[in-house]
GROMACS .gro file of C-alpha atoms in nm:
model
  147
    1MET     CA    1   1.436  -0.706   0.951
    2PRO     CA    2   1.239  -0.807   0.644
    3ILE     CA    3   1.441  -0.794   0.325
    4ILE     CA    4   1.277  -0.848  -0.011
    5ASN     CA    5   1.487  -0.925  -0.314
    6GLY     CA    6   1.314  -0.920  -0.649
    7LEU     CA    7   1.355  -0.897  -1.021
    8ILE     CA    8   1.278  -0.580  -1.208
    9THR     CA    9   1.015  -0.687  -1.458
   10ALA     CA   10   0.851  -0.494  -1.742
   11GLU     CA   11   0.611  -0.363  -1.472
   12GLY     CA   12   0.903  -0.245  -1.258
   13PRO     CA   13   0.984  -0.343  -0.899
   14VAL     CA   14   0.668  -0.518  -0.777
   15ILE     CA   15   0.622  -0.671  -0.431
   16ASP     CA   16   0.342  -0.837  -0.238
   17VAL     CA   17   0.210  -0.639   0.059
   18VAL     CA   18  -0.071  -0.683   0.308
   19ILE     CA   19  -0.335  -0.412   0.336
   20TRP     CA   20  -0.584  -0.415   0.620
   21VAL     CA   21  -0.804  -0.186   0.821
   22SER     CA   22  -0.612   0.064   1.034
   23ASN     CA   23  -0.561  -0.009   1.403
   24PRO     CA   24  -0.820   0.254   1.512
   25ARG     CA   25  -1.074   0.106   1.267
   26TYR     CA   26  -1.001  -0.245   1.394
   27GLN     CA   27  -1.057  -0.132   1.755
   28ALA     CA   28  -1.382   0.044   1.662
   29LEU     CA   29  -1.518  -0.261   1.479
   30LYS     CA   30  -1.428  -0.492   1.767
   31LYS     CA   31  -1.587  -0.256   2.024
   32ALA     CA   32  -1.908  -0.244   1.817
   33ASN     CA   33  -1.909  -0.627   1.777
   34GLN     CA   34  -1.887  -0.581   1.400
   35PRO     CA   35  -1.700  -0.821   1.172
   36VAL     CA   36  -1.348  -0.723   1.076
   37PRO     CA   37  -1.276  -0.767   0.704
   38PRO     CA   38  -1.001  -1.013   0.617
   39ILE     CA   39  -0.659  -0.884   0.521
   40ARG     CA   40  -0.586  -0.834   0.154
   41ARG     CA   41  -0.262  -0.950  -0.004
   42VAL     CA   42  -0.196  -0.725  -0.302
   43ARG     CA   43   0.066  -0.662  -0.568
   44ALA     CA   44   0.224  -0.320  -0.526
   45LEU     CA   45   0.455  -0.132  -0.759
   46ILE     CA   46   0.732   0.049  -0.574
   47ASP     CA   47   0.689   0.402  -0.707
   48THR     CA   48   0.948   0.660  -0.603
   49GLY     CA   49   0.765   0.914  -0.816
   50ALA     CA   50   0.451   0.891  -0.601
   51SER     CA   51   0.452   1.106  -0.289
   52ALA     CA   52   0.168   0.901  -0.141
   53THR     CA   53   0.055   0.540  -0.158
   54ALA     CA   54  -0.243   0.465  -0.382
   55VAL     CA   55  -0.472   0.162  -0.354
   56ASP     CA   56  -0.718   0.032  -0.610
   57SER     CA   57  -1.084   0.113  -0.547
   58SER     CA   58  -1.182  -0.256  -0.533
   59ILE     CA   59  -0.943  -0.319  -0.242
   60ILE     CA   60  -1.076  -0.017  -0.052
   61GLN     CA   61  -1.435  -0.133  -0.109
   62SER     CA   62  -1.359  -0.491   0.001
   63LEU     CA   63  -1.231  -0.357   0.333
   64GLY     CA   64  -1.547  -0.151   0.388
   65LEU     CA   65  -1.347   0.160   0.473
   66PRO     CA   66  -1.507   0.499   0.528
   67ALA     CA   67  -1.342   0.793   0.353
   68THR     CA   68  -1.137   1.012   0.586
   69GLY     CA   69  -1.101   1.304   0.348
   70CYS     CA   70  -1.047   1.419  -0.005
   71GLU     CA   71  -0.729   1.561  -0.154
   72PRO     CA   72  -0.625   1.716  -0.483
   73ILE     CA   73  -0.371   1.491  -0.655
   74HIS     CA   74  -0.148   1.593  -0.944
   75THR     CA   75  -0.061   1.316  -1.186
   76PRO     CA   76   0.117   1.330  -1.520
   77SER     CA   77  -0.222   1.299  -1.690
   78SER     CA   78  -0.408   1.554  -1.474
   79GLY     CA   79  -0.211   1.851  -1.604
   80ALA     CA   80  -0.263   2.179  -1.419
   81THR     CA   81  -0.598   2.069  -1.279
   82PRO     CA   82  -0.554   1.813  -1.000
   83ALA     CA   83  -0.782   1.512  -0.967
   84MET     CA   84  -0.984   1.503  -0.645
   85CYS     CA   85  -0.926   1.168  -0.474
   86ASN     CA   86  -1.074   1.015  -0.161
   87LEU     CA   87  -0.842   0.923   0.127
   88PHE     CA   88  -0.878   0.612   0.343
   89ASP     CA   89  -0.682   0.498   0.649
   90VAL     CA   90  -0.525   0.152   0.623
   91SER     CA   91  -0.245  -0.045   0.777
   92ILE     CA   92   0.017  -0.178   0.540
   93SER     CA   93   0.277  -0.445   0.599
   94LEU     CA   94   0.531  -0.673   0.442
   95THR     CA   95   0.542  -1.033   0.551
   96ASP     CA   96   0.853  -1.196   0.688
   97GLN     CA   97   0.814  -1.575   0.710
   98ASN     CA   98   0.435  -1.528   0.719
   99ARG     CA   99   0.453  -1.280   1.009
  100PRO     CA  100   0.331  -0.931   0.932
  101HIS     CA  101   0.587  -0.656   0.971
  102PHE     CA  102   0.396  -0.330   0.979
  103LEU     CA  103   0.546  -0.050   0.776
  104LYS     CA  104   0.268   0.186   0.878
  105ILE     CA  105  -0.006   0.100   1.130
  106THR     CA  106  -0.220   0.390   1.015
  107LEU     CA  107  -0.153   0.535   0.673
  108PRO     CA  108  -0.381   0.760   0.469
  109VAL     CA  109  -0.389   0.620   0.116
  110ILE     CA  110  -0.537   0.756  -0.204
  111GLU     CA  111  -0.816   0.563  -0.370
  112PHE     CA  112  -0.736   0.523  -0.736
  113ASP     CA  113  -0.869   0.310  -1.020
  114LEU     CA  114  -0.583   0.076  -1.105
  115SER     CA  115  -0.806  -0.188  -1.264
  116LEU     CA  116  -0.643  -0.156  -1.607
  117LEU     CA  117  -0.304  -0.243  -1.457
  118THR     CA  118  -0.167  -0.571  -1.323
  119ILE     CA  119  -0.107  -0.418  -0.979
  120ASP     CA  120  -0.338  -0.328  -0.690
  121ALA     CA  121  -0.134  -0.050  -0.531
  122LEU     CA  122   0.142   0.203  -0.581
  123LEU     CA  123   0.380   0.205  -0.286
  124GLY     CA  124   0.475   0.571  -0.250
  125ARG     CA  125   0.741   0.769  -0.068
  126ASP     CA  126   0.518   0.792   0.242
  127VAL     CA  127   0.598   0.422   0.297
  128LEU     CA  128   0.943   0.418   0.135
  129GLU     CA  129   1.067   0.678   0.386
  130SER     CA  130   1.085   0.384   0.632
  131CYS     CA  131   1.279   0.161   0.392
  132LEU     CA  132   1.613   0.114   0.227
  133MET     CA  133   1.585   0.044  -0.143
  134ASN     CA  134   1.845  -0.058  -0.396
  135TYR     CA  135   1.741  -0.052  -0.762
  136ASN     CA  136   2.007  -0.217  -0.974
  137GLY     CA  137   1.909  -0.170  -1.336
  138ILE     CA  138   2.233  -0.329  -1.456
  139THR     CA  139   2.151  -0.666  -1.297
  140GLY     CA  140   1.772  -0.624  -1.321
  141GLN     CA  141   1.724  -0.670  -0.946
  142PHE     CA  142   1.601  -0.467  -0.651
  143THR     CA  143   1.617  -0.497  -0.274
  144LEU     CA  144   1.375  -0.344  -0.025
  145ALA     CA  145   1.458  -0.357   0.345
  146THR     CA  146   1.286  -0.220   0.653
  147SER     CA  147   1.404  -0.173   1.009
   0.00000   0.00000   0.00000
């Protein structure tokens, strides 16, 4: 069971995750004798306010992923009119002693421009539903564990 202990910084609870093509995409690329993009290690903010995981556009582009849909997304800045965002299937994992531990083998994520931030992804409740999280503001520490 991977357990990540970290400090709550000014950015919040940030962890490193691995984002890669989804398993079906991997299989399709291999079957077509196409190159498989390398995994991407990214900084992700654990965001209990996000119902879905969001990944920066540059990460999506580097993986050469095709859009799987489009969805209206409400954000604090979008007001009553939702922003239309593209969806992409990825796999996402934590690493435990350099071995990937998949949280979700296929997960639809929202493409979002996070380039003005110091993170590459927002880890939403769609991933956190498989985790146990302890946010201890008094000590300035957090723990994230998966089964």
